[in-house]
Structures are given as C-alpha cells and as structure tokens.
Amino acid sequence: MNSDKITKIVLLSASLIILLVSGGMVFSLVKGAIPTFHAFGLNFIISNQWDPSQGKEAYGALPFIAGTIMTSVTALLICLPLSFSTSLFLGEYFKDKKIARVIRLMVDLLAGIPSIVYGLWGFYVLRPLLIDLGLPNQGFGVFTASLILAIMIIPYATSLSNEIITMVPNDLKEAAYSLGATRYEVIFNVIIPSARSGIIAGYILAFGRALGETMAVTMLIGNANVIPTGFFDTGNTMASVIANQFGEADGLKLSSLIAIALLLFLITGIINAIGKLIIKKMA
Amino acid sequence: MKTFVTIVLSILLFSSCQNTNNKSGNKKISLTAAGATFPMPYYNMVFKKYTSEKGVLLTYGGIGSGGGIRSLSDKVVDFGATDAYLSDKKLSEMPAEVVHIPTVLGAVVIAYNLPGLDGIKLSNDLLEKIFMGEITNWNDPAIKKNNPGKQFPDLEITFIHRSDGSGTTYIFSDYMSKVSQEWASRVGTGKSLKWPVGMGAKGNPGVAGTIKQTKGAIGYIGSEYAFAQKIQTAKVQNSSGAYIEPSIASISAAAQGEIPADTRIMLTNSDDPESYPISGFTWIILYKEQNYNNRSYNQALGLVTFLDWLISSDAQGEAEKVHYAPLPQKAVEKAKAILRSVTYDGKVLLK
C-alpha cells in the first residue's frame, strides 16, 4: 500500500467522523425533542409560558428566543462602530506604527479570554458601575448582558476585518492615490468595497458567538423566564436556560430543553446560511 | 489496505484485552456516585476520610439531585444522592426497587443583605408577601411592625432565587406551600418553579454571592453556605409561632418527630417548638437488589459497608464541622434497618 492511499484513507475517515458527529448530534436533538413537539406542537416556539410546576407543566421557548435575539442584536449594534473603527485604525491608518502593534496584541488577548472571566468582570465591576448610573433591577438585565457580549465579540470582528483590510492589494490603493483620491476616499471607495465580504463574514462570526454565549450572559441577565419588556428588564437566553436547568431536568422538561437546543442549532444554521449568501452576493 | 485493517483490528483487540484485565484484576473497590450539591461539602469531607482509612476509592459528582436520580436509573453509578425523596410515581418508574438512606440534616435559610440589620424576624405572612412580590420595599410598614425598634431603609427588595433546578428550592417551596395557601395554589412545590418575581442565580454559591453583592437582596440558600460565609439570616416562625434562628441545634430539633420506616418524609414546618422550620434530610439512593449489570459481590458488599459507616457516629460526628446537623438516633436506626434489607442474589449483605 502506498503512502498516497494511506493519506487518502486517513483524510477520508477524519472527514467521515465530522459527518458522523454532526449527523448524530442532529439525530439525538431531534429524537430528544420529539416528546415536546408531540405535547405542544409548534406552539412551543410561540408560547411564552415556562412553568415547570408538577401537574401543570407547560413549556414555551419564546422568552428565550426573544432574550437571545435581543442580547445578540444589541451586542452586534454596540460592537459594529467600535470594531469597525478599530480595524480601520489598525489595518490602514496606523498600520505599521508601534501603537497599532500594541492594540493588535490587546485585541488578540481579549479574543482569547474565557467567557467566565468576562462574566466575573461584568458581575463584580460592570454591574456595580451600572447600578451607580441608575440602572434598575440591580444592574441585571438584557442591557448589561448585551454590553458584556459586545465587549466579548469586538475582538473577533476586529481581528478578522483588520486581517482582510490589510490584505487589500497595495496596487489598488496606490492607483487611487495616483488619481488624486484623498485618504477618506480611498477607504470608503477602494478598501471597504474590496474587503466587504470578509468584513461581513467577521461580523457574522461575531454574531454567531453572541448567540451561543452562555456563562457570561447567565451571570448578568437575571435569569427570569419571561419575555423582557425592555432593554433594562431581566430575561433569559436559550443557551443560558439550558446551562442552568439541564442538571435537574427530566421528562418533558428535559425534552423541552433539548428542543430549545435544536432551535438554537437551527437559528445558528440559518444565520450562517444568510451570511454565506451575503458573502456570495457581495463578492 | 490489508496492513491498515490489521493494525486497527489489533489495536481494538489489545484495548479490549486491557479492559477485561482491569476488571478481573481489580482488588481495590471503587465506588462512584453522583447527585445533590446540597450535601456536597459534607460528602467531600467524609468520603475522603473513608478513603484514607479503609482504602476504598470514592468518587462523587455534584450534578444535582435530578442528575443523581437519572444516573442511578441509567445504572452508571453505585449510588445516587438527592435532596427530595422519590415520589411513589418516580419509584415505580425506576428499573428496580430503590431504597432511601438519610445521611445528614440540613436547612434552607432566608438570607438577606441589609447592612447593620442582623437577625430580622420574618413571619410566614411576610415571607409570602415578599416572595410573591406584594411587598417590594424594605420600609414597608408590615416589616417594621414585625421588627419593632429596627430602622429599615428605603430600599427596593430584590428576590434572588435559583436559576437551576435544585433540591434546595424543593425544600424551600415545600415549606412555603405548607404555610401559605396562596403560594400552594399559585406557585407550588418543585425543584424549579414559575417564579412570581425576582431573578435567578446559579447554584447555592451563585445565590449567596449575588445576595452578598446586592444591597436589599433576599433569597434562600443551603444553611451550610450561609453559616460558612457568615451571611445575614432571618429568624423564621415555626409551627408553634416562635421565631427561630437557624442553627445546628434548631435544625436537629426538626427531626425529633416520628420518621416512617422508609425515611421518606419532608421535615419542613415540624411540630417541635424548638425546631427551625425549613429543615430537611438529604438521602442516598441505591438499588435494593445489588446483583445487576454484572456487579461483583465484593462491590455490593463494599457499598453497603460504606453506607453503614456513613450513618455511624464515626462519620456523623464530622457533620457539624461543615455546618450540617447529624442524624437523630431514630433516623439512624431506621437507616440501619433499611441497609440490612439490601440483598445480593436475594441474600442479605449486612448482618
């Protein structure tokens, strides 16, 4: 047997394992979620009831879907201007300066910090600060969770967009300059259009992380199983309700948690698909 | 291709050989368990003691009472641990007959954060109104009236409950259901509930930490956390109307009454005039017939011998060190009788 064949087999089996794992995951999620959809039907997705009391059990995923979308979208909105400016600053304006190197190092460092550390910082530092600013609910809620999420995803978005912006060919930029374009015009008419799909990919990646983020959100959102009535209200997200409740769950409740996991899986999948579509259209 | 297959096969064969070797050559008994987090500090301490004295390896995973029951039901542990006993319905759903062994007494305390205001008294009526969201500020006249001579600040009440399912919540809500009609009908008893107000924090440490960090917060936590961390705790009214401070003595007093033969009893709202009313047993659960899943006789014998030690004075004497109350004599006798009914192939293991 030659080495070429062995390589082929090893690579193929590794890829098959990926296929097997993801297939098995979907299968077990669907299987686990069947009792829930059997009991509540599609009502499960639009019901805002989450009542684990014995005898009158009723589960609905809407409070958590709402919480997840609210926190992730808010986080993305907060993250956008900050990370966009930072990546331009690093990738274009101060490309080879010392300060850019220091900031880039910091961004990479932030990206590597485990989420529990962000959670602790949010709980002990950010939350008291927000209480002093007069936030209700003792500083817990959607807004605080979004803020910490934004801080967590900024390095992701920045790092990727920065990479893409640096990769824009110098020829293009020089050509624009030679035609008398100002720096502002070069950025907005040359760099951004040619780096557009990469930048968007960075934000989709960041959004994906925000959707699934668990620990830091759990520590700050207040874990109230209701639809948040405003940005300063307490709520809960899909990932954090699963993390919180799976330990003691059984029967229908366990099945409902698995169904939430399945929905989260689907939402993440849809977001990724939309992202791919956008990249394709824009590229 | 052939060589590749041979390599894979031989690896599989080799590893399976090793497995069987491990099983048959296992002289040391090792017991695995999983379940409630409430008694974990106690279990950690006495399990370590038993391992160092008897050389039996013990592993305990604090994954919650529900997880403990599920692990036993899946037969992946030697015994499970739970803070809420299995209902008749749950017992009938288990694959075989399960017995309960009470191991220690704990309590759920009402902890709060009001600097300078120690030992406030909260009547059952106040507990209901605070936890149902009818009283929302500490300067409410009803709270003042119940605590003459104390100055309450104008501060919002923040109720912190568990965000995860928990035996602690079960004991707390069992008590609330016993003393409040409204609670019983609107919220009920369970390991996780549909909370009328408040926000959740994960685990006893999470609730304790959030209360400590938040002025005006109130919540319920396992007594051992409150005692160890010296958090302010409220005096609660027991069934004779006296305001009782949670302490090892007042928790022990809750178990002085009659205990059924299978030890499945909630001790909340005990009749004893000295008792702290939100107290309860925590249990270890195991199968009555120990010959399942090819378990060896020695494994089964090691398990019941260990559990017999766990309820002996040798282990119970350690309980107070980690702020639990030891089992009363009556409960120990009942537990010993239960252990002596555990069999292997129909034969009793302990004499």
XYZ file of C-alpha atoms in Angstrom:
634
model
C 0.000 0.000 0.000
C 1.495 3.310 -0.971
C 1.598 6.394 1.159
C -0.724 8.233 -1.170
C -3.501 5.753 -0.494
C -2.936 5.801 3.258
C -3.149 9.585 3.297
C -6.366 9.420 1.344
C -7.910 6.922 3.734
C -6.852 8.843 6.839
C -8.235 12.090 5.457
C -11.453 10.454 4.346
C -12.066 8.779 7.687
C -11.407 12.032 9.549
C -13.966 13.811 7.367
C -16.437 10.979 7.810
C -16.131 11.325 11.575
C -17.141 15.004 11.293
C -20.131 13.982 9.220
C -20.996 11.254 11.712
C -20.724 13.563 14.710
C -22.859 16.333 13.253
C -25.388 13.834 11.921
C -25.537 12.097 15.286
C -25.991 15.432 17.015
C -28.939 16.421 14.866
C -30.417 12.962 15.258
C -30.191 12.947 19.058
C -31.505 16.517 19.306
C -34.479 15.713 17.109
C -35.115 12.458 18.949
C -34.922 14.169 22.342
C -37.200 16.993 21.222
C -39.963 14.769 19.873
C -41.927 14.480 23.173
C -42.035 18.277 23.432
C -43.322 18.856 19.932
C -45.704 15.973 20.473
C -47.096 17.661 23.592
C -47.164 21.303 22.487
C -46.774 21.187 18.718
C -45.376 24.271 17.034
C -46.986 26.231 19.859
C -43.761 25.501 21.726
C -41.978 28.102 19.609
C -44.539 30.879 20.073
C -45.687 30.187 23.639
C -44.306 32.429 26.380
C -45.170 30.019 29.208
C -42.361 28.341 31.111
C -43.980 26.595 34.024
C -42.177 23.557 35.454
C -44.680 23.105 38.340
C -45.732 19.498 38.789
C -49.081 18.707 37.274
C -49.420 21.861 35.179
C -46.210 21.684 33.194
C -46.189 23.975 30.190
C -43.139 24.933 28.192
C -42.625 27.558 25.533
C -39.397 28.799 24.014
C -40.410 32.333 23.086
C -38.976 34.077 26.197
C -35.582 32.536 25.460
C -35.683 33.134 21.716
C -36.590 36.759 22.435
C -33.822 37.049 25.024
C -31.233 35.526 22.691
C -32.129 37.711 19.710
C -32.371 40.866 21.845
C -28.988 40.404 23.511
C -27.167 39.289 20.358
C -28.533 42.021 18.098
C -27.904 44.716 20.704
C -24.391 43.390 21.207
C -23.762 43.452 17.463
C -25.051 47.036 17.212
C -22.763 48.147 20.031
C -19.865 46.196 18.560
C -20.216 47.499 14.979
C -18.914 51.073 15.235
C -16.223 50.173 17.751
C -14.711 47.220 15.960
C -15.083 48.836 12.540
C -13.154 51.896 13.632
C -10.541 49.815 15.382
C -9.957 47.582 12.391
C -9.575 50.580 10.067
C -7.228 52.185 12.535
C -5.126 49.043 12.773
C -5.324 47.959 9.160
C -4.945 51.283 7.386
C -4.294 54.464 9.321
C -1.623 53.330 11.741
C -0.720 50.108 10.009
C 2.949 49.821 10.948
C 3.081 52.073 13.973
C 4.028 50.795 17.394
C 0.650 51.698 18.875
C -1.107 49.550 16.278
C 1.043 46.592 17.244
C 0.184 47.079 20.937
C -3.528 47.386 20.205
C -3.472 44.354 17.926
C -1.834 42.379 20.701
C -4.564 43.519 23.092
C -7.307 42.569 20.652
C -5.862 39.077 20.277
C -5.553 38.832 24.044
C -9.201 39.813 24.518
C -10.285 37.213 21.981
C -8.568 34.503 23.998
C -10.079 35.295 27.405
C -12.530 32.601 28.566
C -16.106 33.804 28.831
C -16.367 33.070 32.550
C -13.701 35.714 33.154
C -15.781 38.264 31.253
C -18.742 37.150 33.356
C -16.886 37.705 36.612
C -15.677 41.088 35.483
C -19.192 42.009 34.422
C -20.658 40.832 37.700
C -18.189 42.496 40.035
C -17.103 45.585 38.082
C -19.538 46.467 35.304
C -22.740 45.768 37.214
C -21.959 47.976 40.263
C -20.977 50.709 37.802
C -24.332 50.435 36.047
C -26.178 50.448 39.384
C -24.446 53.750 40.191
C -25.641 55.075 36.839
C -29.183 54.299 37.939
C -29.936 51.109 36.017
C -32.956 49.289 37.500
C -33.087 45.634 38.616
C -29.787 45.928 40.481
C -27.922 46.155 37.207
C -29.099 42.763 35.927
C -30.824 42.521 32.584
C -30.696 42.474 28.807
C -28.675 45.672 28.507
C -25.890 44.565 30.865
C -25.705 41.176 29.176
C -25.564 42.836 25.730
C -22.806 45.145 26.876
C -20.634 42.276 28.071
C -21.443 40.328 24.899
C -20.396 43.315 22.795
C -17.075 43.507 24.613
C -16.596 39.779 24.027
C -17.295 39.864 20.297
C -15.412 43.072 19.458
C -12.043 41.274 19.264
C -13.495 38.638 16.904
C -14.955 41.143 14.491
C -11.935 43.460 14.752
C -9.337 40.790 14.279
C -10.952 39.389 11.147
C -11.846 42.696 9.486
C -8.379 44.006 10.249
C -6.855 40.981 8.584
C -8.990 41.487 5.485
C -8.332 45.233 5.303
C -4.590 44.645 5.483
C -4.915 42.192 2.621
C -6.397 44.743 0.181
C -3.750 44.923 -2.615
C -1.488 47.928 -2.450
C -1.764 48.366 -6.222
C -5.400 49.267 -5.878
C -4.763 51.836 -3.164
C -1.802 53.338 -4.979
C -3.805 53.588 -8.144
C -6.493 55.507 -6.287
C -3.958 57.818 -4.675
C -2.289 58.480 -8.020
C -5.656 59.595 -9.359
C -5.725 62.197 -6.588
C -8.036 60.455 -4.134
C -7.922 61.535 -0.510
C -7.360 59.009 2.247
C -11.047 59.153 3.149
C -11.979 58.409 -0.443
C -9.523 55.538 -0.628
C -11.007 53.962 2.500
C -14.621 54.276 1.507
C -14.313 53.767 -2.246
C -11.494 51.262 -2.505
C -10.705 49.438 0.732
C -14.200 48.826 2.067
C -15.751 47.688 -1.219
C -12.973 45.225 -1.881
C -12.875 43.928 1.706
C -16.656 43.956 2.107
C -17.377 40.238 2.081
C -14.577 39.477 4.511
C -15.718 42.186 6.907
C -19.270 40.887 6.815
C -18.020 37.372 7.437
C -16.256 38.680 10.541
C -19.462 40.162 11.880
C -21.419 37.003 11.190
C -18.823 35.025 13.090
C -19.121 37.501 15.953
C -22.907 37.320 15.874
C -22.722 33.539 15.986
C -20.588 33.706 19.062
C -23.036 36.120 20.704
C -25.946 33.759 20.009
C -24.349 30.815 21.717
C -22.546 32.584 24.526
C -23.597 31.126 27.861
C -21.687 31.747 31.050
C -21.160 35.491 30.963
C -24.769 36.052 29.922
C -26.142 33.771 32.635
C -24.291 35.753 35.257
C -25.733 39.085 34.153
C -29.109 38.674 32.502
C -31.078 37.919 35.663
C -32.385 34.513 34.557
C -36.069 35.397 34.693
C -38.003 33.099 32.370
C -40.202 35.788 30.834
C -40.062 37.878 27.670
C -38.087 41.026 28.530
C -40.354 44.068 28.378
C -37.487 46.447 27.698
C -33.735 46.708 27.386
C -33.276 47.160 31.104
C -35.570 44.288 32.057
C -34.343 40.886 33.166
C -34.704 37.903 30.853
C -33.009 34.706 29.820
C -31.372 33.298 26.707
C -31.602 29.895 25.055
C -28.057 28.892 25.904
C -28.276 30.062 29.480
C -31.590 28.365 30.270
C -30.109 25.083 29.061
C -26.948 25.553 31.103
C -28.986 26.458 34.161
C -31.629 23.809 34.112
C -30.392 20.621 32.496
C -28.973 19.209 35.735
C -32.294 18.713 37.470
C -34.430 18.308 34.398
C -36.192 15.122 33.427
C -39.159 14.022 31.363
C -40.946 16.727 29.456
C -38.715 19.479 30.824
C -35.546 17.757 29.619
C -37.180 17.260 26.247
C -38.094 20.963 26.125
C -34.506 21.947 26.883
C -33.341 19.676 24.064
C -35.943 21.265 21.797
C -34.512 24.688 22.688
C -31.064 23.354 21.824
C -32.433 22.193 18.473
C -33.940 25.638 17.819
C -30.645 27.305 18.728
C -28.880 24.934 16.360
C -31.340 25.847 13.597
C -31.120 29.604 14.254
C -27.325 29.465 14.166
C -27.539 27.448 10.963
C -29.900 29.952 9.359
C -27.698 32.892 10.366
C -24.696 31.149 8.863
C -26.589 30.423 5.657
C -27.674 34.067 5.394
C -24.070 35.069 5.967
C -22.856 32.788 3.206
C -25.499 34.197 0.877
C -24.491 37.778 1.617
C -20.833 36.981 1.049
C -21.669 35.302 -2.259
C -23.808 38.212 -3.425
C -21.266 40.839 -2.460
C -18.092 39.137 -3.547
C -5.097 -1.646 2.837
C -4.737 -5.042 4.490
C -1.991 -3.897 6.805
C -4.072 -0.908 7.813
C -7.034 -3.098 8.734
C -4.781 -5.447 10.656
C -3.335 -2.554 12.634
C -6.774 -1.226 13.503
C -8.049 -4.653 14.483
C -5.066 -5.394 16.635
C -5.403 -2.052 18.405
C -9.075 -2.768 19.115
C -8.276 -6.250 20.319
C -5.459 -5.053 22.509
C -7.511 -2.315 24.141
C -10.419 -4.657 24.853
C -7.994 -7.128 26.444
C -6.778 -4.408 28.728
C -10.325 -3.600 29.777
C -11.082 -7.115 30.891
C -7.745 -7.293 32.646
C -8.676 -4.214 34.613
C -11.996 -5.657 35.656
C -10.800 -9.021 36.831
C -7.604 -7.776 38.395
C -9.410 -5.098 40.415
C -8.601 -5.772 44.043
C -9.415 -2.326 45.364
C -13.102 -1.484 45.428
C -14.017 1.835 43.919
C -17.461 3.367 44.303
C -18.888 6.077 42.109
C -21.802 8.307 43.000
C -23.467 11.422 41.726
C -26.247 13.735 42.770
C -27.203 16.595 45.047
C -24.892 19.555 45.550
C -26.546 20.495 48.855
C -24.683 17.859 50.966
C -21.510 18.043 48.871
C -19.209 19.737 51.401
C -20.121 17.003 53.904
C -19.740 14.165 51.409
C -16.413 15.505 50.175
C -15.055 15.506 53.702
C -16.293 12.127 54.927
C -15.660 10.361 51.612
C -12.039 11.462 51.809
C -11.854 10.259 55.391
C -13.239 6.828 54.440
C -10.817 6.533 51.530
C -7.826 7.275 53.741
C -9.000 4.917 56.493
C -10.342 1.978 54.500
C -8.641 2.372 51.137
C -11.941 2.337 49.241
C -11.858 4.787 46.374
C -14.919 7.068 46.309
C -15.881 9.483 43.561
C -18.765 11.896 43.916
C -20.095 14.140 41.160
C -22.207 17.061 42.336
C -24.558 17.223 39.370
C -27.824 17.931 41.161
C -30.496 15.695 42.652
C -32.237 15.092 39.323
C -28.932 14.081 37.748
C -28.291 11.720 40.650
C -31.630 10.003 40.149
C -31.070 9.780 36.396
C -27.570 8.343 36.865
C -28.908 5.649 39.179
C -31.737 4.908 36.795
C -29.181 4.551 33.964
C -27.104 2.331 36.272
C -23.922 4.307 35.729
C -23.284 4.932 39.432
C -23.197 2.750 42.547
C -25.479 5.131 44.370
C -27.202 8.451 43.785
C -27.872 11.346 46.130
C -30.959 13.527 46.308
C -32.463 16.246 48.493
C -36.031 15.394 47.593
C -37.180 11.819 48.101
C -38.550 9.927 45.129
C -42.315 10.085 44.882
C -44.277 6.826 44.558
C -44.657 7.577 40.858
C -40.907 8.145 40.401
C -40.134 4.993 42.371
C -42.337 2.952 40.085
C -40.546 4.397 37.045
C -37.134 3.199 38.258
C -35.915 -0.037 36.649
C -35.796 -1.848 40.023
C -36.705 -1.271 43.657
C -34.820 1.665 45.172
C -34.236 2.368 48.860
C -33.516 5.694 50.593
C -30.812 6.163 53.217
C -30.869 9.543 55.005
C -27.320 10.781 55.543
C -27.429 14.175 57.184
C -29.754 17.063 58.089
C -29.570 20.462 56.521
C -31.696 23.548 56.351
C -32.595 26.293 53.954
C -32.087 29.733 55.396
C -33.569 33.054 54.365
C -30.502 35.177 53.665
C -30.556 38.912 53.037
C -28.312 41.936 52.673
C -29.181 44.877 54.905
C -26.020 46.333 56.433
C -26.361 46.787 60.192
C -29.676 44.969 60.482
C -28.933 41.489 61.834
C -31.492 38.839 62.786
C -34.657 40.387 61.405
C -37.844 38.439 62.077
C -39.960 37.417 59.131
C -43.379 35.943 59.795
C -44.830 33.430 57.365
C -47.216 36.111 56.160
C -44.263 38.407 55.379
C -42.403 35.623 53.593
C -45.424 35.029 51.393
C -45.874 38.715 50.593
C -42.180 39.324 49.892
C -41.701 36.258 47.693
C -44.978 36.809 45.842
C -43.978 40.396 45.097
C -46.672 42.085 47.198
C -44.150 43.814 49.450
C -41.479 45.471 47.344
C -39.658 47.832 49.694
C -37.841 47.210 52.964
C -39.532 50.195 54.619
C -42.965 48.587 54.229
C -44.993 49.144 57.426
C -45.687 45.407 57.732
C -41.957 44.614 58.003
C -41.445 47.435 60.510
C -44.376 46.252 62.594
C -42.871 42.783 62.853
C -39.461 44.154 63.896
C -40.062 46.863 66.491
C -37.064 49.023 67.293
C -35.325 48.372 63.958
C -34.846 51.088 61.357
C -35.438 49.811 57.821
C -34.016 51.778 54.891
C -35.991 52.924 51.868
C -34.593 50.189 49.654
C -36.089 48.036 46.934
C -36.401 44.338 47.790
C -34.629 42.135 45.243
C -35.594 38.480 45.473
C -32.817 36.162 44.299
C -33.883 32.598 43.583
C -32.146 29.638 41.983
C -31.964 29.678 38.202
C -31.164 25.970 38.105
C -33.374 23.201 39.383
C -32.441 22.326 42.927
C -33.278 20.278 45.992
C -32.777 23.482 47.981
C -35.639 25.042 46.022
C -37.706 21.927 46.697
C -37.299 22.203 50.471
C -37.942 25.963 50.384
C -41.070 25.702 48.219
C -42.341 22.721 50.239
C -42.229 24.939 53.320
C -43.836 27.889 51.532
C -46.642 25.649 50.287
C -47.261 24.404 53.814
C -47.549 27.866 55.358
C -49.174 29.803 52.519
C -52.373 28.872 50.739
C -51.689 31.380 48.020
C -48.195 30.049 47.391
C -49.502 26.478 47.277
C -52.092 27.312 44.636
C -50.144 29.815 42.540
C -46.551 28.562 42.714
C -46.498 25.127 44.343
C -43.644 22.789 45.281
C -40.858 21.688 42.992
C -37.174 21.701 42.164
C -37.750 24.559 39.766
C -40.747 26.838 39.753
C -42.541 29.528 37.861
C -41.398 32.428 39.989
C -43.814 35.326 40.527
C -40.949 37.832 40.948
C -37.204 38.048 41.272
C -34.189 36.941 39.324
C -32.185 33.765 39.195
C -28.607 32.902 40.059
C -26.939 29.550 39.527
C -26.259 27.249 42.444
C -26.020 27.997 46.151
C -22.724 29.852 45.629
C -24.336 31.963 42.899
C -27.283 32.986 45.057
C -25.057 33.585 48.094
C -22.656 35.685 46.004
C -25.405 37.744 44.416
C -27.021 38.472 47.785
C -23.669 39.495 49.226
C -23.110 41.828 46.260
C -26.573 43.380 46.215
C -27.917 45.699 48.888
C -31.558 44.973 49.624
C -31.414 41.433 48.265
C -33.179 38.496 49.884
C -33.121 34.840 48.943
C -32.850 31.299 50.201
C -29.672 29.240 50.409
C -28.460 25.996 51.925
C -27.610 26.583 55.590
C -24.038 25.339 55.217
C -23.245 28.138 52.748
C -24.824 30.789 54.953
C -23.017 29.542 58.079
C -19.667 29.165 56.366
C -19.840 32.553 54.633
C -21.463 34.360 57.569
C -24.306 35.851 55.574
C -27.138 37.584 57.450
C -30.022 35.181 58.034
C -33.585 35.928 59.100
C -35.428 34.326 62.004
C -38.382 32.349 60.720
C -41.600 31.474 62.508
C -42.107 27.775 63.243
C -45.416 25.987 63.729
C -45.605 26.995 67.406
C -45.250 30.640 66.405
C -41.746 31.138 67.832
C -39.089 32.945 65.787
C -36.189 30.559 65.392
C -32.661 31.298 64.304
C -31.213 28.603 62.060
C -28.529 26.688 63.976
C -27.291 23.103 64.214
C -29.427 22.609 67.349
C -32.627 24.035 65.914
C -32.162 22.044 62.687
C -31.653 18.806 64.667
C -34.834 19.547 66.593
C -36.820 19.355 63.363
C -36.135 15.620 63.085
C -37.255 14.660 66.584
C -40.741 13.575 65.497
C -41.836 10.224 64.060
C -39.984 9.048 60.966
C -41.592 6.495 58.626
C -39.843 3.152 58.040
C -38.693 4.114 54.534
C -37.468 7.520 55.882
C -39.272 9.357 53.085
C -40.501 12.438 54.942
C -40.238 16.184 54.495
C -39.274 17.748 57.816
C -40.451 21.268 56.959
C -42.753 23.049 59.418
C -42.006 20.460 62.132
C -44.184 20.304 65.279
C -41.220 20.577 67.632
C -41.360 24.007 69.371
C -37.561 24.372 69.233
C -37.201 23.449 65.586
C -36.129 25.592 62.682
C -38.983 25.075 60.232
C -37.184 24.902 56.850
C -35.104 21.792 57.579
C -34.802 18.524 55.736
C -32.984 15.238 55.235
C -30.776 14.565 52.298
C -30.693 10.997 51.026
C -28.539 8.467 49.263
C -30.466 6.156 46.969
C -29.436 2.684 45.792
C -30.975 -0.461 44.398
C -32.332 -2.947 46.913
C -31.124 -5.898 44.827
C -27.447 -5.304 44.175
C -26.813 -8.027 41.603
C -27.363 -6.079 38.399
C -25.118 -5.202 35.440
C -22.671 -7.985 36.412
C -21.719 -6.285 39.638
C -19.471 -8.394 41.812
C -20.447 -9.471 45.312
C -17.479 -7.573 46.711
C -18.592 -4.368 45.029
C -22.067 -4.685 46.566
C -20.680 -5.553 49.984
C -18.248 -2.623 49.793
C -21.148 -0.292 49.014
C -23.389 -1.262 51.942
C -20.428 -1.403 54.336
C -19.544 2.140 53.348
C -23.134 3.381 53.733
C -23.331 1.687 57.139
C -20.229 3.635 58.108
C -21.690 6.863 56.697
C -24.576 6.783 59.179
C -22.401 5.622 62.083
C -21.259 8.073 64.745
C -17.786 7.929 63.191
C -18.993 9.863 60.121
C -21.914 11.712 61.704
C -19.567 13.294 64.234
C -17.941 15.197 61.356
C -21.182 16.805 60.162
C -21.079 19.850 62.423
C -17.599 20.776 61.190
C -19.137 21.658 57.839
C -22.330 23.092 59.349
C -24.760 20.219 58.931
C -26.772 18.607 61.717
C -26.116 14.907 62.422
C -28.952 12.392 62.063
C -31.038 11.825 65.194
C -30.782 8.323 66.721
C -34.231 7.306 65.478
C -33.299 8.077 61.887
C -30.017 6.155 62.215
C -31.896 3.071 63.435
C -34.355 3.241 60.549
C -31.496 3.690 58.067
C -29.597 0.729 59.532
C -32.672 -1.453 59.174
C -33.037 -0.397 55.527
C -29.378 -1.163 54.791
C -29.860 -4.620 56.279
C -32.623 -5.279 53.765
C -30.315 -4.716 50.779
C -29.595 -8.021 49.064
C -27.264 -9.687 46.564
C -28.942 -12.552 44.694
C -31.728 -12.383 47.262
C -29.332 -12.805 50.208
C -28.943 -10.024 52.760
C -25.491 -8.396 52.562
C -25.118 -6.987 56.071
C -25.905 -8.953 59.186
